[in-house]
C-alpha cells in the first residue's frame, strides 16, 4: 500500500574468528558475500571484507590511539542499515557472543522489532589452543573452563582478578580474553596468563600460552637466521611438543638466549587487571615468583611492565619474546631481554602483542 514504510531488513551478528580468513565458517563467508551492509570491527582482516560482493562496508572498530565509534553510535548504524532493508551483517572478531557487547546490540534491535540472527565464530582463546594442538580441558586435570574479562567500568563492580582467585586454586583452565584498556590503549581479543608451580612433577602443560604459536616445520630452519636480527619468524616449542617428538633447532636456539630456570610443572594463574598500578604490581609479583609470565596486551605499556619487574628484583638478563599477529600467517617473533625491553614499532601502531617473560620457564621441563 502506498505511503507505508518498507519492512525492515534483518541483521546477523557474525563471528569473524581469530583473524585467519580460513577459520571463517562456511555460513559466515556466505553471509558476508550476500550482505547489503557490512558493519565490521577493527580486527577483521581485509581478506574477509573482500568476500563481500556488493555490500556497503562500514568500519566501527576500536583501535589504540585512534578515534573510535561509541557503542551507541554502532547501535544507531545497525538500526539505520536495517531500516533500509536487505541483509546487514555485523561482523565481530572471535565469537560475537563472547565479550563483544552483543547484548547491547541485540537489545536495541529486538526493541525495534528487527529480526536478528547470530552465527558463532571461533574465539581467539580456542584458536590459540588449537594452534598448539593442546586441549582446553583434560580429564582429571582441567575440568573447568573460565573465560573472563578484566575491564571494570564501575567502582562497585567486583574485580575480575578477585573473581578468578578461586579458579586459580582449582583444576580450571583460566583464559583472560577481552578488549583490555591500558592507559586508554585497546588490546582487542586479548589473552593474559601467569604460570605458577604446582605438584606433581612435570608431565605437560596446562597453559595454552606456554608454547609459541607458529609453524614448527618452518621454525627450525629460520630461527637461527632471524632471531638475532630481530626479524620475524614462526615457531612452536615447549614440553607439549617435546613429548610428541617435536624437539628441533628451535628449542636449542631458545635455550641459547635464555638462562636455565627450575623445571616444575606449571598451570594457569589469572593475570587480570593490568589497568592500574596496584594491580600491575600484583601480577608483576606473580611473574617474579613464578620466574616467568605470558601477557597478551597493548605493547604501549611495555616500559611500565619492564620497570615494575626490574623494581621487584627480576634479572635484567631475563629473556623475553614479543609475538605479533597471533594466529595470522605473518606473525612475528622478536627476542630480547627484560633490561632492554621496548615496544616493537609495529605494536605501537595498534597491534596487540604477546609478551613472554622468562622463556624456558614458560616452556617447562
PDB file of C-alpha atoms in Angstrom, residues 73-338:
ATOM      1  CA  UNK A  73      26.698   5.084  17.518  1.00  0.00           C
ATOM      2  CA  UNK A  74      27.176   1.476  16.437  1.00  0.00           C
ATOM      3  CA  UNK A  75      23.660   0.666  17.603  1.00  0.00           C
ATOM      4  CA  UNK A  76      22.295   3.571  15.579  1.00  0.00           C
ATOM      5  CA  UNK A  77      24.197   2.453  12.465  1.00  0.00           C
ATOM      6  CA  UNK A  78      22.725  -1.037  12.760  1.00  0.00           C
ATOM      7  CA  UNK A  79      19.224   0.390  13.087  1.00  0.00           C
ATOM      8  CA  UNK A  80      19.716   2.708  10.103  1.00  0.00           C
ATOM      9  CA  UNK A  81      21.010  -0.129   7.929  1.00  0.00           C
ATOM     10  CA  UNK A  82      18.194  -2.453   8.943  1.00  0.00           C
ATOM     11  CA  UNK A  83      15.510   0.153   8.254  1.00  0.00           C
ATOM     12  CA  UNK A  84      16.811   0.496   4.691  1.00  0.00           C
ATOM     13  CA  UNK A  85      16.065  -3.180   4.106  1.00  0.00           C
ATOM     14  CA  UNK A  86      18.170  -6.067   2.935  1.00  0.00           C
ATOM     15  CA  UNK A  87      20.758  -8.000   4.906  1.00  0.00           C
ATOM     16  CA  UNK A  88      23.006  -6.315   7.455  1.00  0.00           C
ATOM     17  CA  UNK A  89      25.983  -8.345   8.657  1.00  0.00           C
ATOM     18  CA  UNK A  90      27.542  -7.197  11.924  1.00  0.00           C
ATOM     19  CA  UNK A  91      30.986  -8.800  11.693  1.00  0.00           C
ATOM     20  CA  UNK A  92      32.755  -9.188  15.034  1.00  0.00           C
ATOM     21  CA  UNK A  93      36.175 -10.625  15.795  1.00  0.00           C
ATOM     22  CA  UNK A  94      36.208 -14.022  17.502  1.00  0.00           C
ATOM     23  CA  UNK A  95      32.760 -15.157  18.591  1.00  0.00           C
ATOM     24  CA  UNK A  96      30.070 -12.447  18.582  1.00  0.00           C
ATOM     25  CA  UNK A  97      28.667 -13.541  21.957  1.00  0.00           C
ATOM     26  CA  UNK A  98      31.957 -13.553  23.904  1.00  0.00           C
ATOM     27  CA  UNK A  99      32.950 -10.142  25.299  1.00  0.00           C
ATOM     28  CA  UNK A 100      31.693  -8.387  22.184  1.00  0.00           C
ATOM     29  CA  UNK A 101      28.912  -6.220  23.656  1.00  0.00           C
ATOM     30  CA  UNK A 102      26.443  -8.268  21.666  1.00  0.00           C
ATOM     31  CA  UNK A 103      23.725  -7.982  24.311  1.00  0.00           C
ATOM     32  CA  UNK A 104      23.503  -4.222  23.844  1.00  0.00           C
ATOM     33  CA  UNK A 105      23.111  -4.579  20.092  1.00  0.00           C
ATOM     34  CA  UNK A 106      20.598  -7.399  20.441  1.00  0.00           C
ATOM     35  CA  UNK A 107      18.523  -5.386  22.911  1.00  0.00           C
ATOM     36  CA  UNK A 108      18.352  -2.377  20.586  1.00  0.00           C
ATOM     37  CA  UNK A 109      17.449  -4.463  17.545  1.00  0.00           C
ATOM     38  CA  UNK A 110      14.831  -6.523  19.385  1.00  0.00           C
ATOM     39  CA  UNK A 111      13.248  -3.353  20.776  1.00  0.00           C
ATOM     40  CA  UNK A 112      12.929  -2.022  17.227  1.00  0.00           C
ATOM     41  CA  UNK A 113      11.283  -5.226  16.026  1.00  0.00           C
ATOM     42  CA  UNK A 114      14.152  -6.115  13.702  1.00  0.00           C
ATOM     43  CA  UNK A 115      14.799  -9.825  13.044  1.00  0.00           C
ATOM     44  CA  UNK A 116      18.196 -10.862  14.404  1.00  0.00           C
ATOM     45  CA  UNK A 117      20.286 -13.989  13.964  1.00  0.00           C
ATOM     46  CA  UNK A 118      23.649 -14.955  15.467  1.00  0.00           C
ATOM     47  CA  UNK A 119      26.316 -17.002  13.688  1.00  0.00           C
ATOM     48  CA  UNK A 120      29.055 -18.215  16.040  1.00  0.00           C
ATOM     49  CA  UNK A 121      32.754 -17.851  15.364  1.00  0.00           C
ATOM     50  CA  UNK A 122      35.976 -19.354  16.659  1.00  0.00           C
ATOM     51  CA  UNK A 123      37.202 -17.494  19.722  1.00  0.00           C
ATOM     52  CA  UNK A 124      40.857 -16.441  19.891  1.00  0.00           C
ATOM     53  CA  UNK A 125      41.097 -18.492  23.077  1.00  0.00           C
ATOM     54  CA  UNK A 126      40.096 -21.606  21.142  1.00  0.00           C
ATOM     55  CA  UNK A 127      42.376 -20.760  18.240  1.00  0.00           C
ATOM     56  CA  UNK A 128      45.418 -20.307  20.461  1.00  0.00           C
ATOM     57  CA  UNK A 129      44.967 -23.759  21.974  1.00  0.00           C
ATOM     58  CA  UNK A 130      44.157 -25.312  18.603  1.00  0.00           C
ATOM     59  CA  UNK A 131      47.350 -23.898  17.095  1.00  0.00           C
ATOM     60  CA  UNK A 132      49.237 -25.797  19.776  1.00  0.00           C
ATOM     61  CA  UNK A 133      47.139 -28.982  19.496  1.00  0.00           C
ATOM     62  CA  UNK A 134      46.564 -28.514  23.221  1.00  0.00           C
ATOM     63  CA  UNK A 135      43.064 -29.264  24.584  1.00  0.00           C
ATOM     64  CA  UNK A 136      41.437 -26.592  26.720  1.00  0.00           C
ATOM     65  CA  UNK A 137      40.089 -29.309  29.012  1.00  0.00           C
ATOM     66  CA  UNK A 138      41.589 -32.617  30.084  1.00  0.00           C
ATOM     67  CA  UNK A 139      40.016 -35.443  32.020  1.00  0.00           C
ATOM     68  CA  UNK A 140      41.087 -35.374  35.662  1.00  0.00           C
ATOM     69  CA  UNK A 141      43.244 -32.260  35.340  1.00  0.00           C
ATOM     70  CA  UNK A 142      41.367 -29.407  33.692  1.00  0.00           C
ATOM     71  CA  UNK A 143      37.715 -29.951  34.476  1.00  0.00           C
ATOM     72  CA  UNK A 144      36.502 -26.378  34.158  1.00  0.00           C
ATOM     73  CA  UNK A 145      36.983 -23.544  31.721  1.00  0.00           C
ATOM     74  CA  UNK A 146      36.915 -19.906  32.827  1.00  0.00           C
ATOM     75  CA  UNK A 147      36.625 -17.061  30.329  1.00  0.00           C
ATOM     76  CA  UNK A 148      36.915 -13.661  31.976  1.00  0.00           C
ATOM     77  CA  UNK A 149      37.278 -10.027  31.063  1.00  0.00           C
ATOM     78  CA  UNK A 150      39.457  -7.679  33.140  1.00  0.00           C
ATOM     79  CA  UNK A 151      37.657  -4.469  32.244  1.00  0.00           C
ATOM     80  CA  UNK A 152      35.835  -2.876  35.196  1.00  0.00           C
ATOM     81  CA  UNK A 153      33.842   0.287  34.471  1.00  0.00           C
ATOM     82  CA  UNK A 154      32.108   0.998  37.770  1.00  0.00           C
ATOM     83  CA  UNK A 155      33.703   1.291  41.232  1.00  0.00           C
ATOM     84  CA  UNK A 156      31.158  -1.087  42.762  1.00  0.00           C
ATOM     85  CA  UNK A 157      31.889  -3.859  40.271  1.00  0.00           C
ATOM     86  CA  UNK A 158      33.853  -6.795  41.570  1.00  0.00           C
ATOM     87  CA  UNK A 159      37.491  -7.040  40.490  1.00  0.00           C
ATOM     88  CA  UNK A 160      37.988  -9.765  37.874  1.00  0.00           C
ATOM     89  CA  UNK A 161      41.244 -10.860  39.452  1.00  0.00           C
ATOM     90  CA  UNK A 162      39.346 -11.461  42.701  1.00  0.00           C
ATOM     91  CA  UNK A 163      36.641 -13.373  40.848  1.00  0.00           C
ATOM     92  CA  UNK A 164      39.268 -15.607  39.274  1.00  0.00           C
ATOM     93  CA  UNK A 165      41.160 -16.237  42.507  1.00  0.00           C
ATOM     94  CA  UNK A 166      39.136 -19.348  43.355  1.00  0.00           C
ATOM     95  CA  UNK A 167      39.670 -20.728  39.887  1.00  0.00           C
ATOM     96  CA  UNK A 168      43.415 -20.269  40.260  1.00  0.00           C
ATOM     97  CA  UNK A 169      43.320 -22.841  43.074  1.00  0.00           C
ATOM     98  CA  UNK A 170      41.100 -25.335  41.251  1.00  0.00           C
ATOM     99  CA  UNK A 171      41.510 -27.632  38.279  1.00  0.00           C
ATOM    100  CA  UNK A 172      40.405 -24.938  35.886  1.00  0.00           C
ATOM    101  CA  UNK A 173      41.793 -23.592  32.660  1.00  0.00           C
ATOM    102  CA  UNK A 174      41.601 -19.820  33.022  1.00  0.00           C
ATOM    103  CA  UNK A 175      41.717 -17.598  29.969  1.00  0.00           C
ATOM    104  CA  UNK A 176      41.526 -13.840  30.218  1.00  0.00           C
ATOM    105  CA  UNK A 177      40.052 -12.542  26.996  1.00  0.00           C
ATOM    106  CA  UNK A 178      38.745  -9.074  26.280  1.00  0.00           C
ATOM    107  CA  UNK A 179      39.430  -5.613  24.973  1.00  0.00           C
ATOM    108  CA  UNK A 180      41.737  -4.541  27.786  1.00  0.00           C
ATOM    109  CA  UNK A 181      42.485  -0.821  28.078  1.00  0.00           C
ATOM    110  CA  UNK A 182      45.980   0.026  29.213  1.00  0.00           C
ATOM    111  CA  UNK A 183      46.102   3.812  29.586  1.00  0.00           C
ATOM    112  CA  UNK A 184      43.322   4.096  27.010  1.00  0.00           C
ATOM    113  CA  UNK A 185      45.023   1.647  24.617  1.00  0.00           C
ATOM    114  CA  UNK A 186      42.746  -1.128  23.387  1.00  0.00           C
ATOM    115  CA  UNK A 187      44.254  -4.601  23.106  1.00  0.00           C
ATOM    116  CA  UNK A 188      41.309  -6.345  21.493  1.00  0.00           C
ATOM    117  CA  UNK A 189      40.862 -10.111  21.628  1.00  0.00           C
ATOM    118  CA  UNK A 190      43.418 -10.323  24.450  1.00  0.00           C
ATOM    119  CA  UNK A 191      44.596 -13.267  26.483  1.00  0.00           C
ATOM    120  CA  UNK A 192      46.672 -12.953  29.657  1.00  0.00           C
ATOM    121  CA  UNK A 193      48.016 -15.591  31.979  1.00  0.00           C
ATOM    122  CA  UNK A 194      50.754 -16.207  34.516  1.00  0.00           C
ATOM    123  CA  UNK A 195      52.021 -19.734  35.174  1.00  0.00           C
ATOM    124  CA  UNK A 196      52.841 -20.969  38.673  1.00  0.00           C
ATOM    125  CA  UNK A 197      54.398 -24.168  40.045  1.00  0.00           C
ATOM    126  CA  UNK A 198      52.121 -26.959  41.258  1.00  0.00           C
ATOM    127  CA  UNK A 199      52.515 -30.621  42.111  1.00  0.00           C
ATOM    128  CA  UNK A 200      53.032 -33.353  40.943  1.00  0.00           C
ATOM    129  CA  UNK A 201      56.250 -33.330  38.841  1.00  0.00           C
ATOM    130  CA  UNK A 202      56.101 -32.106  35.245  1.00  0.00           C
ATOM    131  CA  UNK A 203      54.185 -34.157  32.724  1.00  0.00           C
ATOM    132  CA  UNK A 204      52.946 -31.498  30.318  1.00  0.00           C
ATOM    133  CA  UNK A 205      51.203 -28.147  30.025  1.00  0.00           C
ATOM    134  CA  UNK A 206      48.043 -26.683  31.379  1.00  0.00           C
ATOM    135  CA  UNK A 207      48.589 -23.279  29.821  1.00  0.00           C
ATOM    136  CA  UNK A 208      47.959 -22.901  26.117  1.00  0.00           C
ATOM    137  CA  UNK A 209      50.301 -19.912  26.025  1.00  0.00           C
ATOM    138  CA  UNK A 210      53.407 -21.662  27.354  1.00  0.00           C
ATOM    139  CA  UNK A 211      54.270 -22.596  23.793  1.00  0.00           C
ATOM    140  CA  UNK A 212      54.809 -20.227  20.925  1.00  0.00           C
ATOM    141  CA  UNK A 213      52.234 -20.142  18.179  1.00  0.00           C
ATOM    142  CA  UNK A 214      53.529 -20.875  14.735  1.00  0.00           C
ATOM    143  CA  UNK A 215      54.555 -23.472  12.187  1.00  0.00           C
ATOM    144  CA  UNK A 216      57.072 -25.929  13.641  1.00  0.00           C
ATOM    145  CA  UNK A 217      58.162 -27.262  10.254  1.00  0.00           C
ATOM    146  CA  UNK A 218      59.379 -23.817   9.210  1.00  0.00           C
ATOM    147  CA  UNK A 219      60.818 -22.708  12.521  1.00  0.00           C
ATOM    148  CA  UNK A 220      63.970 -24.781  12.842  1.00  0.00           C
ATOM    149  CA  UNK A 221      65.495 -23.593   9.581  1.00  0.00           C
ATOM    150  CA  UNK A 222      64.726 -19.922  10.113  1.00  0.00           C
ATOM    151  CA  UNK A 223      65.079 -19.226  13.823  1.00  0.00           C
ATOM    152  CA  UNK A 224      68.895 -19.034  13.938  1.00  0.00           C
ATOM    153  CA  UNK A 225      68.939 -16.783  10.895  1.00  0.00           C
ATOM    154  CA  UNK A 226      66.263 -14.340  12.027  1.00  0.00           C
ATOM    155  CA  UNK A 227      66.240 -14.334  15.823  1.00  0.00           C
ATOM    156  CA  UNK A 228      69.337 -12.238  16.469  1.00  0.00           C
ATOM    157  CA  UNK A 229      68.449  -9.888  13.618  1.00  0.00           C
ATOM    158  CA  UNK A 230      65.052  -9.349  15.258  1.00  0.00           C
ATOM    159  CA  UNK A 231      63.222 -10.206  12.075  1.00  0.00           C
ATOM    160  CA  UNK A 232      60.037 -12.222  12.030  1.00  0.00           C
ATOM    161  CA  UNK A 233      59.925 -15.984  12.212  1.00  0.00           C
ATOM    162  CA  UNK A 234      57.412 -18.602  13.266  1.00  0.00           C
ATOM    163  CA  UNK A 235      57.990 -21.298  15.824  1.00  0.00           C
ATOM    164  CA  UNK A 236      56.478 -23.881  18.113  1.00  0.00           C
ATOM    165  CA  UNK A 237      58.404 -25.093  21.150  1.00  0.00           C
ATOM    166  CA  UNK A 238      57.800 -26.419  24.641  1.00  0.00           C
ATOM    167  CA  UNK A 239      57.302 -29.556  26.660  1.00  0.00           C
ATOM    168  CA  UNK A 240      53.998 -30.358  24.984  1.00  0.00           C
ATOM    169  CA  UNK A 241      55.816 -30.667  21.669  1.00  0.00           C
ATOM    170  CA  UNK A 242      58.843 -32.359  23.190  1.00  0.00           C
ATOM    171  CA  UNK A 243      56.579 -35.147  24.409  1.00  0.00           C
ATOM    172  CA  UNK A 244      55.304 -35.573  20.868  1.00  0.00           C
ATOM    173  CA  UNK A 245      58.826 -35.772  19.434  1.00  0.00           C
ATOM    174  CA  UNK A 246      58.890 -32.240  18.004  1.00  0.00           C
ATOM    175  CA  UNK A 247      62.229 -31.253  19.532  1.00  0.00           C
ATOM    176  CA  UNK A 248      64.161 -29.256  16.965  1.00  0.00           C
ATOM    177  CA  UNK A 249      66.680 -26.490  16.464  1.00  0.00           C
ATOM    178  CA  UNK A 250      64.018 -24.140  17.820  1.00  0.00           C
ATOM    179  CA  UNK A 251      64.361 -25.431  21.370  1.00  0.00           C
ATOM    180  CA  UNK A 252      68.147 -25.332  21.206  1.00  0.00           C
ATOM    181  CA  UNK A 253      68.077 -21.790  19.847  1.00  0.00           C
ATOM    182  CA  UNK A 254      65.771 -20.606  22.600  1.00  0.00           C
ATOM    183  CA  UNK A 255      67.999 -22.118  25.253  1.00  0.00           C
ATOM    184  CA  UNK A 256      70.993 -20.249  23.812  1.00  0.00           C
ATOM    185  CA  UNK A 257      69.370 -16.878  24.500  1.00  0.00           C
ATOM    186  CA  UNK A 258      67.942 -17.787  27.906  1.00  0.00           C
ATOM    187  CA  UNK A 259      69.316 -18.696  31.314  1.00  0.00           C
ATOM    188  CA  UNK A 260      68.399 -22.023  32.992  1.00  0.00           C
ATOM    189  CA  UNK A 261      65.335 -21.996  35.252  1.00  0.00           C
ATOM    190  CA  UNK A 262      63.626 -24.529  37.542  1.00  0.00           C
ATOM    191  CA  UNK A 263      61.667 -27.129  35.577  1.00  0.00           C
ATOM    192  CA  UNK A 264      58.490 -27.519  37.604  1.00  0.00           C
ATOM    193  CA  UNK A 265      55.117 -28.352  36.154  1.00  0.00           C
ATOM    194  CA  UNK A 266      53.019 -25.204  35.850  1.00  0.00           C
ATOM    195  CA  UNK A 267      49.377 -24.363  35.431  1.00  0.00           C
ATOM    196  CA  UNK A 268      47.403 -21.262  34.699  1.00  0.00           C
ATOM    197  CA  UNK A 269      47.015 -18.457  37.184  1.00  0.00           C
ATOM    198  CA  UNK A 270      44.979 -15.415  36.255  1.00  0.00           C
ATOM    199  CA  UNK A 271      46.792 -12.210  35.399  1.00  0.00           C
ATOM    200  CA  UNK A 272      43.922  -9.783  35.146  1.00  0.00           C
ATOM    201  CA  UNK A 273      43.823  -6.083  35.877  1.00  0.00           C
ATOM    202  CA  UNK A 274      46.952  -4.595  34.368  1.00  0.00           C
ATOM    203  CA  UNK A 275      44.981  -1.356  34.031  1.00  0.00           C
ATOM    204  CA  UNK A 276      46.120   0.239  37.304  1.00  0.00           C
ATOM    205  CA  UNK A 277      49.473   0.422  39.075  1.00  0.00           C
ATOM    206  CA  UNK A 278      48.472  -1.598  42.181  1.00  0.00           C
ATOM    207  CA  UNK A 279      47.205  -4.426  40.007  1.00  0.00           C
ATOM    208  CA  UNK A 280      50.232  -4.245  37.728  1.00  0.00           C
ATOM    209  CA  UNK A 281      52.449  -4.679  40.759  1.00  0.00           C
ATOM    210  CA  UNK A 282      50.328  -7.587  41.982  1.00  0.00           C
ATOM    211  CA  UNK A 283      50.702  -9.541  38.766  1.00  0.00           C
ATOM    212  CA  UNK A 284      54.312  -8.477  38.320  1.00  0.00           C
ATOM    213  CA  UNK A 285      54.962 -10.060  41.714  1.00  0.00           C
ATOM    214  CA  UNK A 286      53.292 -13.252  40.457  1.00  0.00           C
ATOM    215  CA  UNK A 287      55.541 -13.264  37.387  1.00  0.00           C
ATOM    216  CA  UNK A 288      58.657 -12.752  39.511  1.00  0.00           C
ATOM    217  CA  UNK A 289      57.606 -15.506  41.922  1.00  0.00           C
ATOM    218  CA  UNK A 290      56.924 -17.944  39.072  1.00  0.00           C
ATOM    219  CA  UNK A 291      60.042 -16.966  37.163  1.00  0.00           C
ATOM    220  CA  UNK A 292      58.025 -16.423  34.011  1.00  0.00           C
ATOM    221  CA  UNK A 293      54.826 -15.000  32.622  1.00  0.00           C
ATOM    222  CA  UNK A 294      52.855 -14.507  29.443  1.00  0.00           C
ATOM    223  CA  UNK A 295      50.822 -11.386  28.693  1.00  0.00           C
ATOM    224  CA  UNK A 296      48.763 -10.579  25.610  1.00  0.00           C
ATOM    225  CA  UNK A 297      48.420  -6.839  25.909  1.00  0.00           C
ATOM    226  CA  UNK A 298      48.777  -3.414  24.410  1.00  0.00           C
ATOM    227  CA  UNK A 299      52.530  -3.142  23.845  1.00  0.00           C
ATOM    228  CA  UNK A 300      52.456   0.528  24.779  1.00  0.00           C
ATOM    229  CA  UNK A 301      52.707  -0.423  28.466  1.00  0.00           C
ATOM    230  CA  UNK A 302      55.898  -2.441  27.919  1.00  0.00           C
ATOM    231  CA  UNK A 303      58.039   0.167  29.645  1.00  0.00           C
ATOM    232  CA  UNK A 304      55.811   0.159  32.719  1.00  0.00           C
ATOM    233  CA  UNK A 305      55.842  -3.644  32.840  1.00  0.00           C
ATOM    234  CA  UNK A 306      59.634  -3.706  32.457  1.00  0.00           C
ATOM    235  CA  UNK A 307      60.262  -1.106  35.163  1.00  0.00           C
ATOM    236  CA  UNK A 308      57.918  -2.838  37.606  1.00  0.00           C
ATOM    237  CA  UNK A 309      59.547  -6.244  37.100  1.00  0.00           C
ATOM    238  CA  UNK A 310      63.042  -4.770  37.481  1.00  0.00           C
ATOM    239  CA  UNK A 311      61.995  -2.890  40.615  1.00  0.00           C
ATOM    240  CA  UNK A 312      60.804  -6.194  42.091  1.00  0.00           C
ATOM    241  CA  UNK A 313      64.225  -7.709  41.507  1.00  0.00           C
ATOM    242  CA  UNK A 314      63.834  -9.638  38.276  1.00  0.00           C
ATOM    243  CA  UNK A 315      67.143 -10.141  36.465  1.00  0.00           C
ATOM    244  CA  UNK A 316      67.621  -7.667  33.559  1.00  0.00           C
ATOM    245  CA  UNK A 317      69.090 -10.589  31.579  1.00  0.00           C
ATOM    246  CA  UNK A 318      65.780 -12.492  31.771  1.00  0.00           C
ATOM    247  CA  UNK A 319      64.900 -13.478  28.190  1.00  0.00           C
ATOM    248  CA  UNK A 320      61.795 -12.033  26.557  1.00  0.00           C
ATOM    249  CA  UNK A 321      59.935 -12.689  23.331  1.00  0.00           C
ATOM    250  CA  UNK A 322      57.460 -10.427  21.546  1.00  0.00           C
ATOM    251  CA  UNK A 323      54.927 -12.104  19.274  1.00  0.00           C
ATOM    252  CA  UNK A 324      52.730 -10.034  16.948  1.00  0.00           C
ATOM    253  CA  UNK A 325      49.741 -11.011  14.793  1.00  0.00           C
ATOM    254  CA  UNK A 326      48.837 -14.156  16.700  1.00  0.00           C
ATOM    255  CA  UNK A 327      47.041 -16.764  14.523  1.00  0.00           C
ATOM    256  CA  UNK A 328      47.892 -14.930  11.303  1.00  0.00           C
ATOM    257  CA  UNK A 329      50.409 -16.137   8.685  1.00  0.00           C
ATOM    258  CA  UNK A 330      52.578 -13.053   9.197  1.00  0.00           C
ATOM    259  CA  UNK A 331      53.054 -13.380  12.941  1.00  0.00           C
ATOM    260  CA  UNK A 332      56.418 -12.043  14.143  1.00  0.00           C
ATOM    261  CA  UNK A 333      58.731 -13.295  16.892  1.00  0.00           C
ATOM    262  CA  UNK A 334      61.195 -10.751  18.343  1.00  0.00           C
ATOM    263  CA  UNK A 335      63.619 -11.976  21.049  1.00  0.00           C
ATOM    264  CA  UNK A 336      65.321  -9.762  23.627  1.00  0.00           C
ATOM    265  CA  UNK A 337      65.951  -9.291  27.332  1.00  0.00           C
ATOM    266  CA  UNK A 338      63.973  -7.648  30.110  1.00  0.00           C
TER     267      UNK A 338
END
